[in-house]
């Protein structure tokens, strides 16, 4: 999965973090792609920040417009590989695919000047073969990414926080000001980014809401299924003349 962000106004570290969690959950290999490097004067600073959250995912700073950094992307586009381009509208997913193709196959459109947002130019998912034998998937920019994910994936993305959490005084510490909280202590000591912790706590909360919803759904399905089975047994018994 190429997790594409634009190094212009659109760029958001927390969103990259979210994408990484989802990628880890899906089992796909994530590559963080920072596009529009031509518009940014602090590229290496951004790469460093992403490096801190994306422990082992490769990070590529590129420019579709200036055709820069594309070889680093091609390293992940070997023959037979399939890569999905994921990211908000306007970050340049289609422009990157055109750059890799060397032709203007995909429609590309200016972002709105008023709020720097994309216009949802790509409207359907499409599988496109590249000349070197890789397949790429262009997709419509996402409005919002629901972290349909599990705790294990969350743990992989936030392993530093989970590691600290094991040192909290209370086993069920919620890291929201309990005494002896190792996570908050690390934040106060400047060793851990407060925004990262907030994001972690939010995702954990979303995950538990999701678990409850899934649980409800499961109960409903089981109940319905039981009814169906009971009905079938009754019917069979009637047919056999048991009743
Ligand atoms: N300066 C600069 N502009 C770029 C770059 N890549 C893309 N753009 C511009 O960004 C705008 C949006 O690009 P698209 O490729 O349409 O974006 P997208 O991610 O496919 O957007 P959706 O299809 O709406 O999801 C266009 O105006 C592109 O020309 C880049 O590397 N540098
Ligand atoms: Mg597009
Ligand atoms: Zn704690």
PDB file of C-alpha atoms and ligand atoms in Angstrom:
ATOM      1  CA  UNK A   1       0.000   0.000   0.000  1.00  0.00           C
ATOM      2  CA  UNK A   2       1.355   3.389  -0.929  1.00  0.00           C
ATOM      3  CA  UNK A   3       0.065   5.745   1.762  1.00  0.00           C
ATOM      4  CA  UNK A   4       0.219   9.022  -0.114  1.00  0.00           C
ATOM      5  CA  UNK A   5       0.265  12.462   1.503  1.00  0.00           C
ATOM      6  CA  UNK A   6       1.011  15.841  -0.044  1.00  0.00           C
ATOM      7  CA  UNK A   7       3.836  17.886   1.450  1.00  0.00           C
ATOM      8  CA  UNK A   8       1.724  21.007   0.938  1.00  0.00           C
ATOM      9  CA  UNK A   9      -1.174  22.160   3.082  1.00  0.00           C
ATOM     10  CA  UNK A  10      -2.754  18.722   3.137  1.00  0.00           C
ATOM     11  CA  UNK A  11       0.016  17.094   5.117  1.00  0.00           C
ATOM     12  CA  UNK A  12      -0.994  15.647   8.479  1.00  0.00           C
ATOM     13  CA  UNK A  13       1.165  13.370  10.575  1.00  0.00           C
ATOM     14  CA  UNK A  14      -1.770  12.015  12.552  1.00  0.00           C
ATOM     15  CA  UNK A  15      -3.439  10.898   9.347  1.00  0.00           C
ATOM     16  CA  UNK A  16      -0.288   9.073   8.266  1.00  0.00           C
ATOM     17  CA  UNK A  17      -0.393   7.315  11.619  1.00  0.00           C
ATOM     18  CA  UNK A  18      -3.974   6.257  11.015  1.00  0.00           C
ATOM     19  CA  UNK A  19      -3.183   4.925   7.564  1.00  0.00           C
ATOM     20  CA  UNK A  20      -0.296   2.935   9.010  1.00  0.00           C
ATOM     21  CA  UNK A  21      -2.565   1.314  11.573  1.00  0.00           C
ATOM     22  CA  UNK A  22      -5.021   0.277   8.915  1.00  0.00           C
ATOM     23  CA  UNK A  23      -2.260  -1.009   6.652  1.00  0.00           C
ATOM     24  CA  UNK A  24      -0.783  -3.063   9.488  1.00  0.00           C
ATOM     25  CA  UNK A  25      -4.218  -4.531  10.090  1.00  0.00           C
ATOM     26  CA  UNK A  26      -4.787  -5.444   6.460  1.00  0.00           C
ATOM     27  CA  UNK A  27      -1.521  -7.328   6.224  1.00  0.00           C
ATOM     28  CA  UNK A  28      -0.356  -5.170   3.307  1.00  0.00           C
ATOM     29  CA  UNK A  29       3.152  -3.792   3.330  1.00  0.00           C
ATOM     30  CA  UNK A  30       2.929  -0.017   3.793  1.00  0.00           C
ATOM     31  CA  UNK A  31       5.174   2.530   2.112  1.00  0.00           C
ATOM     32  CA  UNK A  32       4.742   6.133   3.203  1.00  0.00           C
ATOM     33  CA  UNK A  33       4.820   8.367   0.124  1.00  0.00           C
ATOM     34  CA  UNK A  34       5.269  12.093   0.667  1.00  0.00           C
ATOM     35  CA  UNK A  35       4.396  13.712  -2.647  1.00  0.00           C
ATOM     36  CA  UNK A  36       4.748  17.337  -3.806  1.00  0.00           C
ATOM     37  CA  UNK A  37       8.264  17.563  -2.399  1.00  0.00           C
ATOM     38  CA  UNK A  38       8.778  20.404  -4.902  1.00  0.00           C
ATOM     39  CA  UNK A  39       6.405  22.563  -2.849  1.00  0.00           C
ATOM     40  CA  UNK A  40       8.152  21.976   0.468  1.00  0.00           C
ATOM     41  CA  UNK A  41      11.384  23.402   1.822  1.00  0.00           C
ATOM     42  CA  UNK A  42      11.597  21.156   4.863  1.00  0.00           C
ATOM     43  CA  UNK A  43      11.314  17.717   3.288  1.00  0.00           C
ATOM     44  CA  UNK A  44      13.948  16.026   5.442  1.00  0.00           C
ATOM     45  CA  UNK A  45      12.307  17.365   8.596  1.00  0.00           C
ATOM     46  CA  UNK A  46       9.011  15.787   7.553  1.00  0.00           C
ATOM     47  CA  UNK A  47      10.741  12.521   6.729  1.00  0.00           C
ATOM     48  CA  UNK A  48      12.312  12.501  10.195  1.00  0.00           C
ATOM     49  CA  UNK A  49       8.939  13.054  11.853  1.00  0.00           C
ATOM     50  CA  UNK A  50       7.336  10.253   9.862  1.00  0.00           C
ATOM     51  CA  UNK A  51      10.309   8.000  10.639  1.00  0.00           C
ATOM     52  CA  UNK A  52       9.442   8.303  14.326  1.00  0.00           C
ATOM     53  CA  UNK A  53       5.921   6.963  13.828  1.00  0.00           C
ATOM     54  CA  UNK A  54       6.549   4.543  10.972  1.00  0.00           C
ATOM     55  CA  UNK A  55       9.120   2.391  12.665  1.00  0.00           C
ATOM     56  CA  UNK A  56       9.944   0.092   9.792  1.00  0.00           C
ATOM     57  CA  UNK A  57       7.869   1.271   6.827  1.00  0.00           C
ATOM     58  CA  UNK A  58       9.913   2.750   3.994  1.00  0.00           C
ATOM     59  CA  UNK A  59       9.387   6.486   3.454  1.00  0.00           C
ATOM     60  CA  UNK A  60       9.723   8.053   0.016  1.00  0.00           C
ATOM     61  CA  UNK A  61       9.689  11.786  -0.603  1.00  0.00           C
ATOM     62  CA  UNK A  62       8.744  12.319  -4.232  1.00  0.00           C
ATOM     63  CA  UNK A  63       7.410  14.797  -6.733  1.00  0.00           C
ATOM     64  CA  UNK A  64       5.101  13.640  -9.471  1.00  0.00           C
ATOM     65  CA  UNK A  65       5.381  17.046 -11.056  1.00  0.00           C
ATOM     66  CA  UNK A  66       9.168  17.160 -11.187  1.00  0.00           C
ATOM     67  CA  UNK A  67       9.493  13.374 -11.601  1.00  0.00           C
ATOM     68  CA  UNK A  68      11.701  13.187  -8.513  1.00  0.00           C
ATOM     69  CA  UNK A  69      12.175  10.132  -6.317  1.00  0.00           C
ATOM     70  CA  UNK A  70      10.264   7.824  -8.621  1.00  0.00           C
ATOM     71  CA  UNK A  71      13.031   5.219  -8.661  1.00  0.00           C
ATOM     72  CA  UNK A  72      12.595   4.747  -4.918  1.00  0.00           C
ATOM     73  CA  UNK A  73       8.920   3.984  -5.607  1.00  0.00           C
ATOM     74  CA  UNK A  74       9.837   1.590  -8.411  1.00  0.00           C
ATOM     75  CA  UNK A  75      11.796  -0.486  -5.903  1.00  0.00           C
ATOM     76  CA  UNK A  76       8.439  -1.492  -4.462  1.00  0.00           C
ATOM     77  CA  UNK A  77       6.878  -2.008  -7.866  1.00  0.00           C
ATOM     78  CA  UNK A  78       8.554  -5.207  -8.919  1.00  0.00           C
ATOM     79  CA  UNK A  79       7.087  -7.459 -11.573  1.00  0.00           C
ATOM     80  CA  UNK A  80       3.962  -9.130 -10.217  1.00  0.00           C
ATOM     81  CA  UNK A  81       3.551  -6.790  -7.252  1.00  0.00           C
ATOM     82  CA  UNK A  82       0.216  -5.071  -6.745  1.00  0.00           C
ATOM     83  CA  UNK A  83       0.204  -1.677  -5.092  1.00  0.00           C
ATOM     84  CA  UNK A  84      -2.829   0.329  -4.015  1.00  0.00           C
ATOM     85  CA  UNK A  85      -2.458   4.108  -3.827  1.00  0.00           C
ATOM     86  CA  UNK A  86      -4.314   5.352  -0.760  1.00  0.00           C
ATOM     87  CA  UNK A  87      -4.705   8.929   0.429  1.00  0.00           C
ATOM     88  CA  UNK A  88      -6.897  12.003   0.545  1.00  0.00           C
ATOM     89  CA  UNK A  89      -8.226  13.630  -2.584  1.00  0.00           C
ATOM     90  CA  UNK A  90      -5.719  15.960  -4.196  1.00  0.00           C
ATOM     91  CA  UNK A  91      -2.505  14.480  -2.818  1.00  0.00           C
ATOM     92  CA  UNK A  92      -1.529  13.390  -6.313  1.00  0.00           C
ATOM     93  CA  UNK A  93      -2.228   9.650  -6.464  1.00  0.00           C
ATOM     94  CA  UNK A  94      -3.266   9.808 -10.109  1.00  0.00           C
ATOM     95  CA  UNK A  95      -0.452  12.221 -10.964  1.00  0.00           C
ATOM     96  CA  UNK A  96       2.055   9.751  -9.492  1.00  0.00           C
ATOM     97  CA  UNK A  97       0.595   6.886 -11.466  1.00  0.00           C
ATOM     98  CA  UNK A  98       0.825   8.960 -14.645  1.00  0.00           C
ATOM     99  CA  UNK A  99       4.433   9.787 -13.822  1.00  0.00           C
ATOM    100  CA  UNK A 100       5.234   6.090 -13.335  1.00  0.00           C
ATOM    101  CA  UNK A 101       3.415   5.204 -16.546  1.00  0.00           C
ATOM    102  CA  UNK A 102       4.978   8.003 -18.518  1.00  0.00           C
ATOM    103  CA  UNK A 103       1.589   8.911 -19.936  1.00  0.00           C
ATOM    104  CA  UNK A 104      -1.420  10.965 -18.918  1.00  0.00           C
ATOM    105  CA  UNK A 105      -3.742   7.997 -18.569  1.00  0.00           C
ATOM    106  CA  UNK A 106      -5.405   9.100 -15.332  1.00  0.00           C
ATOM    107  CA  UNK A 107      -7.329  12.313 -15.011  1.00  0.00           C
ATOM    108  CA  UNK A 108      -5.625  14.828 -12.734  1.00  0.00           C
ATOM    109  CA  UNK A 109      -7.248  18.013 -11.486  1.00  0.00           C
ATOM    110  CA  UNK A 110      -6.188  21.094  -9.558  1.00  0.00           C
ATOM    111  CA  UNK A 111      -7.048  21.239  -5.882  1.00  0.00           C
ATOM    112  CA  UNK A 112      -9.485  23.987  -4.860  1.00  0.00           C
ATOM    113  CA  UNK A 113      -7.677  27.217  -4.123  1.00  0.00           C
ATOM    114  CA  UNK A 114     -10.102  28.124  -1.329  1.00  0.00           C
ATOM    115  CA  UNK A 115      -9.284  25.269   1.032  1.00  0.00           C
ATOM    116  CA  UNK A 116      -6.497  23.348  -0.727  1.00  0.00           C
ATOM    117  CA  UNK A 117      -8.692  20.267  -0.906  1.00  0.00           C
ATOM    118  CA  UNK A 118      -8.966  17.874  -3.787  1.00  0.00           C
ATOM    119  CA  UNK A 119     -12.014  17.630  -6.001  1.00  0.00           C
ATOM    120  CA  UNK A 120     -12.521  13.881  -5.926  1.00  0.00           C
ATOM    121  CA  UNK A 121     -11.315  13.610  -9.480  1.00  0.00           C
ATOM    122  CA  UNK A 122     -10.857   9.845  -9.527  1.00  0.00           C
ATOM    123  CA  UNK A 123     -14.275   8.322  -9.003  1.00  0.00           C
ATOM    124  CA  UNK A 124     -13.669   4.616  -9.270  1.00  0.00           C
ATOM    125  CA  UNK A 125     -11.031   2.099  -8.358  1.00  0.00           C
ATOM    126  CA  UNK A 126      -8.980   0.887 -11.269  1.00  0.00           C
ATOM    127  CA  UNK A 127      -6.238  -1.689 -11.739  1.00  0.00           C
ATOM    128  CA  UNK A 128      -3.554  -0.448 -14.117  1.00  0.00           C
ATOM    129  CA  UNK A 129      -0.604  -2.460 -15.440  1.00  0.00           C
ATOM    130  CA  UNK A 130       2.758  -0.668 -15.443  1.00  0.00           C
ATOM    131  CA  UNK A 131       5.290  -1.392 -18.224  1.00  0.00           C
ATOM    132  CA  UNK A 132       7.610  -3.252 -15.820  1.00  0.00           C
ATOM    133  CA  UNK A 133       4.965  -5.784 -14.845  1.00  0.00           C
ATOM    134  CA  UNK A 134       3.632  -4.314 -11.609  1.00  0.00           C
ATOM    135  CA  UNK A 135      -0.041  -3.538 -11.102  1.00  0.00           C
ATOM    136  CA  UNK A 136      -1.175  -0.344  -9.470  1.00  0.00           C
ATOM    137  CA  UNK A 137      -4.594   0.553  -8.155  1.00  0.00           C
ATOM    138  CA  UNK A 138      -5.713   4.152  -8.451  1.00  0.00           C
ATOM    139  CA  UNK A 139      -8.548   4.917  -6.079  1.00  0.00           C
ATOM    140  CA  UNK A 140     -10.792   7.846  -5.193  1.00  0.00           C
ATOM    141  CA  UNK A 141      -9.447   9.990  -2.377  1.00  0.00           C
ATOM    142  CA  UNK A 142     -10.846   9.045   0.963  1.00  0.00           C
ATOM    143  CA  UNK A 143     -12.994  11.440   2.912  1.00  0.00           C
ATOM    144  CA  UNK A 144     -12.431   9.662   6.145  1.00  0.00           C
ATOM    145  CA  UNK A 145     -10.627   6.544   7.118  1.00  0.00           C
ATOM    146  CA  UNK A 146     -12.449   4.355   9.603  1.00  0.00           C
ATOM    147  CA  UNK A 147      -9.912   2.391  11.546  1.00  0.00           C
ATOM    148  CA  UNK A 148     -11.516  -1.007  10.966  1.00  0.00           C
ATOM    149  CA  UNK A 149      -8.725  -2.627  12.793  1.00  0.00           C
ATOM    150  CA  UNK A 150      -7.831  -4.712  15.800  1.00  0.00           C
ATOM    151  CA  UNK A 151      -5.789  -4.249  18.938  1.00  0.00           C
ATOM    152  CA  UNK A 152      -2.881  -6.198  17.609  1.00  0.00           C
ATOM    153  CA  UNK A 153      -2.493  -3.846  14.660  1.00  0.00           C
ATOM    154  CA  UNK A 154      -2.762  -0.867  16.975  1.00  0.00           C
ATOM    155  CA  UNK A 155      -0.037  -2.402  19.122  1.00  0.00           C
ATOM    156  CA  UNK A 156       2.254  -2.773  16.130  1.00  0.00           C
ATOM    157  CA  UNK A 157       1.876   0.882  15.221  1.00  0.00           C
ATOM    158  CA  UNK A 158       2.174   2.179  18.765  1.00  0.00           C
ATOM    159  CA  UNK A 159       4.621  -0.369  20.150  1.00  0.00           C
ATOM    160  CA  UNK A 160       6.554   2.354  22.006  1.00  0.00           C
ATOM    161  CA  UNK A 161       3.423   3.387  23.929  1.00  0.00           C
ATOM    162  CA  UNK A 162       2.387  -0.191  24.621  1.00  0.00           C
ATOM    163  CA  UNK A 163       5.883  -0.915  25.897  1.00  0.00           C
ATOM    164  CA  UNK A 164       5.633   2.025  28.314  1.00  0.00           C
ATOM    165  CA  UNK A 165       2.101   1.034  29.302  1.00  0.00           C
ATOM    166  CA  UNK A 166       3.442  -2.225  30.669  1.00  0.00           C
ATOM    167  CA  UNK A 167       5.363  -0.163  33.217  1.00  0.00           C
ATOM    168  CA  UNK A 168       2.323   1.751  34.507  1.00  0.00           C
ATOM    169  CA  UNK A 169       1.529   1.153  38.151  1.00  0.00           C
ATOM    170  CA  UNK A 170      -1.996  -0.037  37.423  1.00  0.00           C
ATOM    171  CA  UNK A 171      -2.614  -2.848  35.018  1.00  0.00           C
ATOM    172  CA  UNK A 172      -5.785  -1.204  33.700  1.00  0.00           C
ATOM    173  CA  UNK A 173      -4.205   2.254  33.555  1.00  0.00           C
ATOM    174  CA  UNK A 174      -6.018   4.444  31.031  1.00  0.00           C
ATOM    175  CA  UNK A 175      -3.057   6.853  30.803  1.00  0.00           C
ATOM    176  CA  UNK A 176      -5.314   9.781  31.551  1.00  0.00           C
ATOM    177  CA  UNK A 177      -3.701  11.065  34.721  1.00  0.00           C
ATOM    178  CA  UNK A 178      -3.628   7.993  36.943  1.00  0.00           C
ATOM    179  CA  UNK A 179      -0.765   7.973  39.473  1.00  0.00           C
ATOM    180  CA  UNK A 180       2.326   6.063  38.412  1.00  0.00           C
ATOM    181  CA  UNK A 181       1.452   6.274  34.718  1.00  0.00           C
ATOM    182  CA  UNK A 182       4.598   5.603  32.684  1.00  0.00           C
ATOM    183  CA  UNK A 183       3.022   6.945  29.474  1.00  0.00           C
ATOM    184  CA  UNK A 184       2.203  10.356  30.935  1.00  0.00           C
ATOM    185  CA  UNK A 185       5.602  10.422  32.651  1.00  0.00           C
ATOM    186  CA  UNK A 186       7.293   9.939  29.262  1.00  0.00           C
ATOM    187  CA  UNK A 187       5.225  12.784  27.812  1.00  0.00           C
ATOM    188  CA  UNK A 188       6.203  15.066  30.663  1.00  0.00           C
ATOM    189  CA  UNK A 189       9.838  14.103  30.285  1.00  0.00           C
ATOM    190  CA  UNK A 190       9.619  15.102  26.622  1.00  0.00           C
ATOM    191  CA  UNK A 191      10.380  11.561  25.462  1.00  0.00           C
ATOM    192  CA  UNK A 192       7.000  10.939  23.911  1.00  0.00           C
ATOM    193  CA  UNK A 193       4.865  13.184  21.761  1.00  0.00           C
ATOM    194  CA  UNK A 194       1.596  14.192  23.443  1.00  0.00           C
ATOM    195  CA  UNK A 195      -0.234  14.248  20.094  1.00  0.00           C
ATOM    196  CA  UNK A 196       0.834  10.692  19.447  1.00  0.00           C
ATOM    197  CA  UNK A 197      -0.563   9.604  22.797  1.00  0.00           C
ATOM    198  CA  UNK A 198      -3.841  11.447  22.101  1.00  0.00           C
ATOM    199  CA  UNK A 199      -4.120   9.683  18.761  1.00  0.00           C
ATOM    200  CA  UNK A 200      -3.397   6.351  20.402  1.00  0.00           C
ATOM    201  CA  UNK A 201      -6.048   6.929  23.057  1.00  0.00           C
ATOM    202  CA  UNK A 202      -8.574   8.020  20.447  1.00  0.00           C
ATOM    203  CA  UNK A 203      -7.946   4.988  18.284  1.00  0.00           C
ATOM    204  CA  UNK A 204      -8.200   2.708  21.312  1.00  0.00           C
ATOM    205  CA  UNK A 205     -11.531   4.295  22.171  1.00  0.00           C
ATOM    206  CA  UNK A 206     -12.812   3.973  18.605  1.00  0.00           C
ATOM    207  CA  UNK A 207     -11.705   0.382  18.615  1.00  0.00           C
ATOM    208  CA  UNK A 208     -13.679  -0.444  21.729  1.00  0.00           C
ATOM    209  CA  UNK A 209     -16.804   1.247  20.293  1.00  0.00           C
ATOM    210  CA  UNK A 210     -16.271  -0.807  17.195  1.00  0.00           C
ATOM    211  CA  UNK A 211     -15.871  -3.987  19.240  1.00  0.00           C
ATOM    212  CA  UNK A 212     -19.168  -3.295  20.993  1.00  0.00           C
ATOM    213  CA  UNK A 213     -20.890  -2.724  17.668  1.00  0.00           C
ATOM    214  CA  UNK A 214     -19.424  -5.879  16.206  1.00  0.00           C
ATOM    215  CA  UNK A 215     -20.484  -7.742  19.310  1.00  0.00           C
ATOM    216  CA  UNK A 216     -24.075  -6.523  18.976  1.00  0.00           C
ATOM    217  CA  UNK A 217     -24.096  -7.487  15.356  1.00  0.00           C
ATOM    218  CA  UNK A 218     -22.740 -10.914  16.150  1.00  0.00           C
ATOM    219  CA  UNK A 219     -25.395 -11.461  18.824  1.00  0.00           C
ATOM    220  CA  UNK A 220     -28.115 -10.478  16.384  1.00  0.00           C
ATOM    221  CA  UNK A 221     -26.768 -12.807  13.723  1.00  0.00           C
ATOM    222  CA  UNK A 222     -26.494 -15.693  16.179  1.00  0.00           C
ATOM    223  CA  UNK A 223     -30.040 -15.097  17.416  1.00  0.00           C
ATOM    224  CA  UNK A 224     -31.406 -15.039  13.895  1.00  0.00           C
ATOM    225  CA  UNK A 225     -29.442 -18.132  12.977  1.00  0.00           C
ATOM    226  CA  UNK A 226     -30.773 -19.980  16.040  1.00  0.00           C
ATOM    227  CA  UNK A 227     -34.319 -19.129  14.983  1.00  0.00           C
ATOM    228  CA  UNK A 228     -33.648 -20.418  11.481  1.00  0.00           C
ATOM    229  CA  UNK A 229     -32.204 -23.671  12.778  1.00  0.00           C
ATOM    230  CA  UNK A 230     -35.079 -24.137  15.222  1.00  0.00           C
ATOM    231  CA  UNK A 231     -37.563 -23.570  12.415  1.00  0.00           C
ATOM    232  CA  UNK A 232     -35.804 -26.093  10.224  1.00  0.00           C
ATOM    233  CA  UNK A 233     -35.750 -28.725  12.956  1.00  0.00           C
ATOM    234  CA  UNK A 234     -39.411 -28.150  13.670  1.00  0.00           C
ATOM    235  CA  UNK A 235     -40.228 -28.497   9.992  1.00  0.00           C
ATOM    236  CA  UNK A 236     -38.239 -31.716   9.692  1.00  0.00           C
ATOM    237  CA  UNK A 237     -39.870 -33.184  12.774  1.00  0.00           C
ATOM    238  CA  UNK A 238     -43.268 -32.351  11.350  1.00  0.00           C
ATOM    239  CA  UNK A 239     -42.331 -33.998   8.072  1.00  0.00           C
ATOM    240  CA  UNK A 240     -41.128 -37.085   9.896  1.00  0.00           C
ATOM    241  CA  UNK A 241     -44.384 -37.135  11.766  1.00  0.00           C
ATOM    242  CA  UNK A 242     -42.632 -36.771  15.067  1.00  0.00           C
ATOM    243  CA  UNK A 243     -45.144 -34.141  16.171  1.00  0.00           C
TER     244      UNK A 243
HETATM  245  N1  LIG B   1       3.407  20.851  -7.227  1.00  0.00           N
HETATM  246  C1  LIG B   1       2.994  19.590  -7.364  1.00  0.00           C
HETATM  247  N2  LIG B   1       1.711  19.342  -7.670  1.00  0.00           N
HETATM  248  C2  LIG B   1       1.328  18.077  -7.787  1.00  0.00           C
HETATM  249  C3  LIG B   1       2.205  16.983  -7.592  1.00  0.00           C
HETATM  250  N3  LIG B   1       1.506  15.834  -7.754  1.00  0.00           N
HETATM  251  C4  LIG B   1       0.245  16.204  -8.044  1.00  0.00           C
HETATM  252  N4  LIG B   1       0.135  17.543  -8.076  1.00  0.00           N
HETATM  253  C5  LIG B   1      -1.084  18.315  -8.354  1.00  0.00           C
HETATM  254  O1  LIG B   1      -2.059  18.029  -7.379  1.00  0.00           O
HETATM  255  C6  LIG B   1      -3.370  18.084  -7.941  1.00  0.00           C
HETATM  256  C7  LIG B   1      -4.165  16.825  -7.618  1.00  0.00           C
HETATM  257  O2  LIG B   1      -3.549  15.704  -8.220  1.00  0.00           O
HETATM  258  P1  LIG B   1      -4.367  14.349  -8.508  1.00  0.00           P
HETATM  259  O3  LIG B   1      -3.384  13.371  -9.061  1.00  0.00           O
HETATM  260  O4  LIG B   1      -5.583  14.631  -9.286  1.00  0.00           O
HETATM  261  O5  LIG B   1      -4.766  13.927  -7.031  1.00  0.00           O
HETATM  262  P2  LIG B   1      -5.486  12.577  -6.550  1.00  0.00           P
HETATM  263  O6  LIG B   1      -4.830  12.157  -5.286  1.00  0.00           O
HETATM  264  O7  LIG B   1      -5.514  11.570  -7.629  1.00  0.00           O
HETATM  265  O8  LIG B   1      -6.961  13.096  -6.198  1.00  0.00           O
HETATM  266  P3  LIG B   1      -8.375  12.294  -6.280  1.00  0.00           P
HETATM  267  O9  LIG B   1      -8.418  11.594  -7.596  1.00  0.00           O
HETATM  268  O10 LIG B   1      -9.400  13.375  -6.146  1.00  0.00           O
HETATM  269  O11 LIG B   1      -8.386  11.368  -5.107  1.00  0.00           O
HETATM  270  C8  LIG B   1      -3.156  18.313  -9.428  1.00  0.00           C
HETATM  271  O12 LIG B   1      -3.313  19.674  -9.702  1.00  0.00           O
HETATM  272  C9  LIG B   1      -1.723  17.886  -9.658  1.00  0.00           C
HETATM  273  O13 LIG B   1      -1.135  18.543 -10.751  1.00  0.00           O
HETATM  274  C10 LIG B   1       3.570  17.282  -7.259  1.00  0.00           C
HETATM  275  O14 LIG B   1       4.427  16.424  -7.059  1.00  0.00           O
HETATM  276  N5  LIG B   1       3.886  18.606  -7.149  1.00  0.00           N
HETATM  277 MG1  LIG B   2      -7.040  10.690  -8.657  1.00  0.00          MG
HETATM  278 ZN1  LIG B   3      -0.593   4.618  32.191  1.00  0.00          ZN
END
